[in-house]
Amino acid sequence: MAQPTPHIDLRDYIRDIPDFPKPGIMFKDITPLLKHPDAFNATVERLAAPFEGERALKVAAIESRGFIFGAAVAQRLGAGFVPIRKPGKLPWKTHRSEYALEYGTDALEIHDDAVGPGERVVVIDDVLATGGTACAAGELVRRLGADILAYSIVIELTFLNGREKLGGTPVNVAVHY
Amino acid sequence: MAQPTPHIDLRDYIRDIPDFPKPGIMFKDITPLLKHPDAFNATVERLAAPFEGERALKVAAIESRGFIFGAAVAQRLGAGFVPIRKPGKLPWKTHRSEYALEYGTDALEIHDDAVGPGERVVVIDDVLATGGTACAAGELVRRLGADILAYSIVIELTFLNGREKLGGTPVNVAVHY
């Protein structure tokens, strides 16, 4: 069972990859963090801390890197886990929310029975950039009648102001840039 | 923190979806299992049980549903987590292993620094069907010099004999069909 960890600067375990996935983008590679047990555990601890002791909670996470952190947080909190996925991946009845990209649009889907009215949900993802993905995920959860307690995000790129798109919903962050 | 759970028949939380992702395939939908905390926890417990108390272990998981179970198992065991992904998703130096599909081929990638010589790895995925994916993932781990302690799989479709492709490596399974 995971134990509390001493203070760790998570940025020591996040690697900058220039021009990925396309020219001009500096990608934050979290794989060094994942493979170091203390760093991974400290991240999960920070993502989960505000919600320790909450009951009847669900953790919804956004494909694919969000799944890694979301599942670990759900395990830590003893919560159920809800996947929010790219179109066509979920096999049952789904709801869809589209969001704008720099060029064009993308979309996310959630199962119709993933959460219900009055349930309390924490939405987890690896990066908060412009906020489009988090906003679309939140819209899906709310469309099913559930409440979003907070977003809990590994990395916030604060200079992109994504938080402004989230309408005042609390945002818990493990590392700021 | 997750607590031990009473015996649960995980099949009660796995939904059959006919003709997904294509006609003639009966898809095992594990989203009902994920959203029920006791069922999710019991699954993670079964996946992790043989490795409790093992030290210096890494958990490698296969994109995307494997990430959910792999990350929860890593959190439970206090182990590091290694993602094995579809081509083009990992941002740094990768190794690639191709495997045969019914028509054509697919491939998986791992980061060059994900595991090292002598490390002990548990490989996690959601389904063991024909074994092609698990075999390719195992090959990647071994190419980096690490040892595979076991595969730990949520659902084994025993009639497909995927286990035979895994060369005698131990396979721990949460649910058989």
Short mmCIF file of C-alpha atoms in Angstrom, two decimals:
data_model
loop_
_atom_site.label_atom_id
_atom_site.label_comp_id
_atom_site.label_asym_id
_atom_site.label_seq_id
_atom_site.Cartn_x
_atom_site.Cartn_y
_atom_site.Cartn_z
CA MET A 1 0.00 0.00 0.00
CA ALA A 2 1.31 3.46 -0.88
CA GLN A 3 2.80 5.45 1.98
CA PRO A 4 2.96 9.23 2.45
CA THR A 5 6.01 10.65 0.70
CA PRO A 6 8.36 13.48 1.64
CA HIS A 7 8.26 16.71 -0.32
CA ILE A 8 9.32 16.19 -3.90
CA ASP A 9 9.66 18.79 -6.64
CA LEU A 10 7.62 17.11 -9.32
CA ARG A 11 9.22 19.32 -11.98
CA ASP A 12 12.42 17.30 -11.52
CA TYR A 13 10.49 14.36 -13.02
CA ILE A 14 8.84 16.17 -15.94
CA ARG A 15 10.83 16.28 -19.16
CA ASP A 16 10.53 19.02 -21.80
CA ILE A 17 10.26 17.65 -25.35
CA PRO A 18 10.49 20.41 -27.98
CA ASP A 19 8.33 20.28 -31.11
CA PHE A 20 6.05 17.44 -29.98
CA PRO A 21 3.49 16.55 -31.23
CA LYS A 22 4.15 19.35 -33.76
CA PRO A 23 6.64 22.19 -34.37
CA GLY A 24 6.52 25.02 -31.83
CA ILE A 25 4.97 22.98 -29.02
CA MET A 26 7.00 22.23 -25.89
CA PHE A 27 5.55 18.96 -24.64
CA LYS A 28 5.62 18.08 -20.93
CA ASP A 29 6.61 14.40 -20.76
CA ILE A 30 5.36 12.87 -17.51
CA THR A 31 6.76 9.36 -18.10
CA PRO A 32 9.83 9.95 -15.84
CA LEU A 33 7.42 10.94 -13.06
CA LEU A 34 5.27 7.84 -13.60
CA LYS A 35 8.16 5.42 -13.38
CA HIS A 36 9.51 6.79 -10.08
CA PRO A 37 7.29 5.38 -7.34
CA ASP A 38 7.80 8.30 -4.93
CA ALA A 39 7.12 10.93 -7.58
CA PHE A 40 4.07 9.09 -8.92
CA ASN A 41 2.75 8.57 -5.41
CA ALA A 42 3.34 12.22 -4.45
CA THR A 43 1.43 13.33 -7.56
CA VAL A 44 -1.52 11.06 -6.80
CA GLU A 45 -1.46 12.30 -3.20
CA ARG A 46 -1.70 15.93 -4.34
CA LEU A 47 -4.48 15.15 -6.81
CA ALA A 48 -6.47 13.27 -4.17
CA ALA A 49 -5.72 15.28 -1.01
CA PRO A 50 -8.66 17.71 -1.12
CA PHE A 51 -11.10 14.82 -1.46
CA GLU A 52 -9.84 12.39 1.21
CA GLY A 53 -12.74 11.31 3.37
CA GLU A 54 -15.41 12.41 0.89
CA ARG A 55 -18.07 9.77 0.38
CA ALA A 56 -20.02 8.69 -2.69
CA LEU A 57 -17.51 10.28 -4.95
CA LYS A 58 -16.74 9.39 -8.54
CA VAL A 59 -13.52 10.11 -10.36
CA ALA A 60 -13.94 10.87 -14.08
CA ALA A 61 -10.79 10.96 -16.18
CA ILE A 62 -10.01 11.99 -19.73
CA GLU A 63 -8.35 9.59 -22.21
CA SER A 64 -5.49 8.56 -22.26
CA ARG A 65 -2.96 10.06 -19.83
CA GLY A 66 -5.80 11.22 -17.60
CA PHE A 67 -6.72 7.55 -17.13
CA ILE A 68 -3.37 6.88 -15.43
CA PHE A 69 -3.79 9.55 -12.77
CA GLY A 70 -7.56 9.19 -12.48
CA ALA A 71 -7.43 5.45 -11.81
CA ALA A 72 -4.71 5.86 -9.19
CA VAL A 73 -6.72 8.61 -7.47
CA ALA A 74 -9.89 6.47 -7.57
CA GLN A 75 -7.97 3.56 -6.02
CA ARG A 76 -6.57 5.85 -3.32
CA LEU A 77 -9.95 7.36 -2.48
CA GLY A 78 -11.94 4.12 -2.79
CA ALA A 79 -14.03 5.82 -5.47
CA GLY A 80 -15.61 4.58 -8.69
CA PHE A 81 -13.91 5.44 -11.97
CA VAL A 82 -15.56 6.91 -15.08
CA PRO A 83 -13.72 7.06 -18.43
CA ILE A 84 -14.31 10.03 -20.74
CA ARG A 85 -13.10 9.02 -24.19
CA LYS A 86 -12.51 10.07 -27.77
CA PRO A 87 -15.47 9.41 -30.12
CA GLY A 88 -16.20 5.80 -31.05
CA LYS A 89 -14.26 4.20 -28.19
CA LEU A 90 -17.07 3.71 -25.66
CA PRO A 91 -19.23 0.74 -26.66
CA TRP A 92 -22.62 1.63 -25.13
CA LYS A 93 -25.01 4.64 -25.33
CA THR A 94 -23.00 7.84 -25.21
CA HIS A 95 -23.31 11.61 -24.96
CA ARG A 96 -20.92 13.75 -26.95
CA SER A 97 -19.44 17.20 -26.41
CA GLU A 98 -17.43 18.99 -29.09
CA TYR A 99 -14.73 21.55 -28.43
CA ALA A 100 -12.60 23.85 -30.55
CA LEU A 101 -8.97 23.16 -31.39
CA GLU A 102 -6.54 25.60 -32.96
CA TYR A 103 -7.75 24.29 -36.33
CA GLY A 104 -11.04 22.41 -36.38
CA THR A 105 -12.83 20.61 -33.56
CA ASP A 106 -12.48 17.51 -31.44
CA ALA A 107 -14.98 15.71 -29.22
CA LEU A 108 -15.31 13.64 -26.06
CA GLU A 109 -17.90 11.04 -25.07
CA ILE A 110 -19.27 9.63 -21.83
CA HIS A 111 -21.54 6.64 -21.22
CA ASP A 112 -25.16 7.54 -20.51
CA ASP A 113 -25.09 5.57 -17.23
CA ALA A 114 -21.63 6.72 -16.09
CA VAL A 115 -22.92 9.09 -13.42
CA GLY A 116 -26.39 10.06 -12.23
CA PRO A 117 -28.27 13.05 -10.81
CA GLY A 118 -26.81 14.37 -7.58
CA GLU A 119 -23.57 12.39 -7.79
CA ARG A 120 -20.37 14.25 -6.98
CA VAL A 121 -17.56 13.99 -9.45
CA VAL A 122 -13.89 14.97 -9.54
CA VAL A 123 -12.63 15.40 -13.13
CA ILE A 124 -8.98 14.44 -13.65
CA ASP A 125 -6.61 15.16 -16.51
CA ASP A 126 -2.88 15.42 -17.00
CA VAL A 127 -2.66 18.96 -18.41
CA LEU A 128 -4.81 22.10 -18.20
CA ALA A 129 -3.82 24.18 -21.22
CA THR A 130 -6.49 26.26 -23.00
CA GLY A 131 -9.21 24.51 -21.02
CA GLY A 132 -11.20 23.22 -23.99
CA THR A 133 -10.90 19.55 -23.06
CA ALA A 134 -11.65 20.06 -19.37
CA CYS A 135 -14.63 22.25 -20.21
CA ALA A 136 -16.08 19.62 -22.59
CA ALA A 137 -15.56 16.87 -20.00
CA GLY A 138 -17.30 18.95 -17.35
CA GLU A 139 -20.22 19.62 -19.68
CA LEU A 140 -20.70 15.86 -20.19
CA VAL A 141 -20.74 15.17 -16.45
CA ARG A 142 -23.25 17.96 -15.85
CA ARG A 143 -25.46 16.87 -18.75
CA LEU A 144 -26.01 13.59 -16.84
CA GLY A 145 -27.17 15.58 -13.80
CA ALA A 146 -24.07 15.13 -11.66
CA ASP A 147 -22.16 17.89 -9.85
CA ILE A 148 -18.50 18.64 -10.39
CA LEU A 149 -16.82 19.02 -7.04
CA ALA A 150 -13.56 20.10 -8.69
CA TYR A 151 -11.08 19.56 -11.46
CA SER A 152 -7.86 17.95 -10.30
CA ILE A 153 -5.03 18.38 -12.80
CA VAL A 154 -1.40 17.29 -12.83
CA ILE A 155 0.06 20.24 -14.77
CA GLU A 156 -1.46 23.69 -15.21
CA LEU A 157 0.08 25.85 -17.95
CA THR A 158 -1.02 29.06 -16.23
CA PHE A 159 -0.04 31.40 -19.09
CA LEU A 160 -2.81 29.85 -21.24
CA ASN A 161 -5.56 30.91 -18.80
CA GLY A 162 -7.50 27.66 -19.26
CA ARG A 163 -8.96 28.06 -15.79
CA GLU A 164 -11.10 30.96 -17.04
CA LYS A 165 -13.10 28.56 -19.23
CA LEU A 166 -14.14 26.47 -16.21
CA GLY A 167 -16.73 28.88 -14.84
CA GLY A 168 -15.49 29.13 -11.28
CA THR A 169 -15.37 25.38 -10.60
CA PRO A 170 -12.50 24.74 -8.15
CA VAL A 171 -9.25 23.57 -9.75
CA ASN A 172 -6.71 21.57 -7.74
CA VAL A 173 -3.28 21.39 -9.39
CA ALA A 174 -0.18 19.30 -8.62
CA VAL A 175 2.37 21.40 -10.60
CA HIS A 176 2.18 24.89 -12.10
CA TYR A 177 4.20 26.21 -15.03
CA MET B 1 -7.56 4.46 1.23
CA ALA B 2 -9.04 1.36 -0.40
CA GLN B 3 -10.07 -1.43 1.98
CA PRO B 4 -10.24 -5.21 1.37
CA THR B 5 -13.56 -6.15 -0.19
CA PRO B 6 -15.78 -9.22 0.25
CA HIS B 7 -16.04 -11.76 -2.55
CA ILE B 8 -17.68 -10.28 -5.62
CA ASP B 9 -18.52 -11.99 -8.90
CA LEU B 10 -16.88 -9.54 -11.28
CA ARG B 11 -18.94 -10.93 -14.18
CA ASP B 12 -21.98 -9.20 -12.66
CA TYR B 13 -20.24 -5.91 -13.53
CA ILE B 14 -19.11 -6.76 -17.06
CA ARG B 15 -21.58 -5.97 -19.84
CA ASP B 16 -21.77 -7.84 -23.16
CA ILE B 17 -22.03 -5.50 -26.16
CA PRO B 18 -22.74 -7.38 -29.40
CA ASP B 19 -21.09 -6.30 -32.66
CA PHE B 20 -18.59 -3.85 -31.13
CA PRO B 21 -16.25 -2.58 -32.46
CA LYS B 22 -17.36 -4.56 -35.53
CA PRO B 23 -19.98 -7.14 -36.54
CA GLY B 24 -19.54 -10.58 -35.00
CA ILE B 25 -17.51 -9.41 -32.00
CA MET B 26 -19.01 -9.64 -28.49
CA PHE B 27 -17.30 -6.84 -26.60
CA LYS B 28 -16.76 -7.09 -22.83
CA ASP B 29 -17.63 -3.63 -21.47
CA ILE B 30 -15.86 -3.08 -18.15
CA THR B 31 -17.24 0.42 -17.48
CA PRO B 32 -19.92 -0.86 -15.03
CA LEU B 33 -17.13 -2.56 -13.07
CA LEU B 34 -15.03 0.62 -13.02
CA LYS B 35 -17.79 2.81 -11.66
CA HIS B 36 -18.65 0.51 -8.73
CA PRO B 37 -15.98 1.12 -6.09
CA ASP B 38 -16.18 -2.37 -4.57
CA ALA B 39 -15.98 -4.12 -7.94
CA PHE B 40 -13.14 -1.89 -9.15
CA ASN B 41 -11.28 -2.38 -5.90
CA ALA B 42 -11.79 -6.15 -5.94
CA THR B 43 -10.42 -6.28 -9.50
CA VAL B 44 -7.34 -4.26 -8.59
CA GLU B 45 -6.85 -6.47 -5.55
CA ARG B 46 -6.88 -9.62 -7.71
CA LEU B 47 -4.52 -8.10 -10.25
CA ALA B 48 -2.08 -7.01 -7.53
CA ALA B 49 -2.37 -9.86 -5.01
CA PRO B 50 0.46 -12.11 -6.26
CA PHE B 51 2.89 -9.18 -6.14
CA GLU B 52 2.13 -7.64 -2.72
CA GLY B 53 5.37 -7.18 -0.81
CA GLU B 54 7.57 -7.46 -3.92
CA ARG B 55 10.19 -4.74 -4.04
CA ALA B 56 11.65 -2.77 -6.95
CA LEU B 57 8.77 -3.69 -9.14
CA LYS B 58 7.47 -1.82 -12.16
CA VAL B 59 3.99 -2.06 -13.58
CA ALA B 60 3.79 -1.70 -17.37
CA ALA B 61 0.34 -1.24 -18.89
CA ILE B 62 -1.00 -1.22 -22.42
CA GLU B 63 -2.98 1.74 -23.81
CA SER B 64 -5.80 2.66 -23.10
CA ARG B 65 -7.94 0.49 -20.84
CA GLY B 66 -4.81 -1.21 -19.52
CA PHE B 67 -3.75 2.20 -18.16
CA ILE B 68 -6.77 2.27 -15.84
CA PHE B 69 -5.99 -1.05 -14.17
CA GLY B 70 -2.22 -0.69 -14.38
CA ALA B 71 -2.16 2.68 -12.65
CA ALA B 72 -4.44 1.49 -9.86
CA VAL B 73 -2.25 -1.59 -9.34
CA ALA B 74 0.91 0.55 -9.33
CA GLN B 75 -0.68 2.83 -6.72
CA ARG B 76 -1.68 -0.16 -4.62
CA LEU B 77 1.76 -1.77 -4.79
CA GLY B 78 3.74 1.46 -4.46
CA ALA B 79 5.36 0.65 -7.81
CA GLY B 80 6.44 2.81 -10.74
CA PHE B 81 4.22 2.89 -13.82
CA VAL B 82 5.32 2.42 -17.44
CA PRO B 83 2.99 3.20 -20.36
CA ILE B 84 3.14 1.04 -23.50
CA ARG B 85 1.43 2.97 -26.27
CA LYS B 86 0.26 2.97 -29.88
CA PRO B 87 2.82 4.37 -32.37
CA GLY B 88 3.47 8.11 -32.31
CA LYS B 89 2.05 8.75 -28.84
CA LEU B 90 5.23 8.57 -26.76
CA PRO B 91 7.28 11.75 -27.19
CA TRP B 92 10.84 10.54 -26.52
CA LYS B 93 13.11 7.77 -27.94
CA THR B 94 11.08 4.61 -28.44
CA HIS B 95 11.34 0.94 -29.34
CA ARG B 96 8.61 -0.58 -31.48
CA SER B 97 7.15 -4.09 -31.72
CA GLU B 98 4.70 -5.08 -34.46
CA TYR B 99 2.08 -7.78 -34.15
CA ALA B 100 -0.40 -9.44 -36.49
CA LEU B 101 -4.10 -8.60 -36.52
CA GLU B 102 -6.80 -10.55 -38.35
CA TYR B 103 -6.07 -8.32 -41.34
CA GLY B 104 -2.78 -6.43 -41.35
CA THR B 105 -0.56 -5.45 -38.42
CA ASP B 106 -0.53 -3.08 -35.46
CA ALA B 107 2.33 -1.94 -33.25
CA LEU B 108 3.21 -0.87 -29.71
CA GLU B 109 5.97 1.40 -28.44
CA ILE B 110 7.87 1.84 -25.19
CA HIS B 111 10.28 4.58 -24.11
CA ASP B 112 13.94 3.60 -24.28
CA ASP B 113 14.43 4.55 -20.58
CA ALA B 114 11.17 3.04 -19.28
CA VAL B 115 12.82 0.02 -17.65
CA GLY B 116 16.40 -1.16 -17.36
CA PRO B 117 18.42 -4.38 -17.16
CA GLY B 118 17.43 -6.63 -14.29
CA GLU B 119 14.26 -4.74 -13.39
CA ARG B 120 11.19 -6.84 -12.66
CA VAL B 121 8.02 -5.94 -14.47
CA VAL B 122 4.36 -6.94 -14.27
CA VAL B 123 2.54 -6.34 -17.57
CA ILE B 124 -1.12 -5.36 -17.22
CA ASP B 125 -3.93 -5.28 -19.76
CA ASP B 126 -7.71 -5.47 -19.70
CA VAL B 127 -8.23 -8.46 -22.03
CA LEU B 128 -6.14 -11.47 -23.06
CA ALA B 129 -7.64 -12.62 -26.37
CA THR B 130 -5.35 -14.04 -29.07
CA GLY B 131 -2.30 -12.84 -27.11
CA GLY B 132 -0.75 -10.73 -29.87
CA THR B 133 -0.83 -7.49 -27.89
CA ALA B 134 0.48 -9.02 -24.66
CA CYS B 135 3.24 -10.81 -26.56
CA ALA B 136 4.36 -7.57 -28.29
CA ALA B 137 4.32 -5.70 -24.96
CA GLY B 138 6.41 -8.41 -23.35
CA GLU B 139 8.91 -8.32 -26.19
CA LEU B 140 9.39 -4.56 -25.66
CA VAL B 141 10.04 -4.97 -21.94
CA ARG B 142 12.55 -7.77 -22.56
CA ARG B 143 14.30 -5.83 -25.32
CA LEU B 144 15.21 -3.23 -22.66
CA GLY B 145 16.80 -5.98 -20.56
CA ALA B 146 14.08 -6.25 -17.91
CA ASP B 147 12.42 -9.46 -16.70
CA ILE B 148 8.69 -10.10 -16.85
CA LEU B 149 7.55 -11.46 -13.53
CA ALA B 150 4.05 -12.10 -14.87
CA TYR B 151 1.18 -10.84 -16.97
CA SER B 152 -1.78 -9.69 -14.89
CA ILE B 153 -4.99 -9.47 -16.93
CA VAL B 154 -8.55 -8.49 -16.06
CA ILE B 155 -10.37 -10.80 -18.52
CA GLU B 156 -9.02 -13.94 -20.19
CA LEU B 157 -11.01 -15.26 -23.14
CA THR B 158 -9.74 -18.78 -22.61
CA PHE B 159 -11.20 -20.23 -25.85
CA LEU B 160 -8.78 -18.06 -27.86
CA ASN B 161 -5.70 -19.71 -26.30
CA GLY B 162 -3.78 -16.42 -26.10
CA ARG B 163 -1.79 -17.78 -23.17
CA GLU B 164 0.05 -20.14 -25.52
CA LYS B 165 1.72 -17.16 -27.20
CA LEU B 166 3.28 -16.01 -23.92
CA GLY B 167 6.02 -18.65 -23.74
CA GLY B 168 5.33 -19.94 -20.25
CA THR B 169 5.42 -16.56 -18.50
CA PRO B 170 2.98 -16.72 -15.54
CA VAL B 171 -0.45 -15.21 -16.21
CA ASN B 172 -2.60 -13.92 -13.33
CA VAL B 173 -6.24 -13.37 -14.29
CA ALA B 174 -9.14 -11.65 -12.47
CA VAL B 175 -12.02 -13.16 -14.54
CA HIS B 176 -12.15 -16.07 -17.01
CA TYR B 177 -14.64 -16.55 -19.84
#
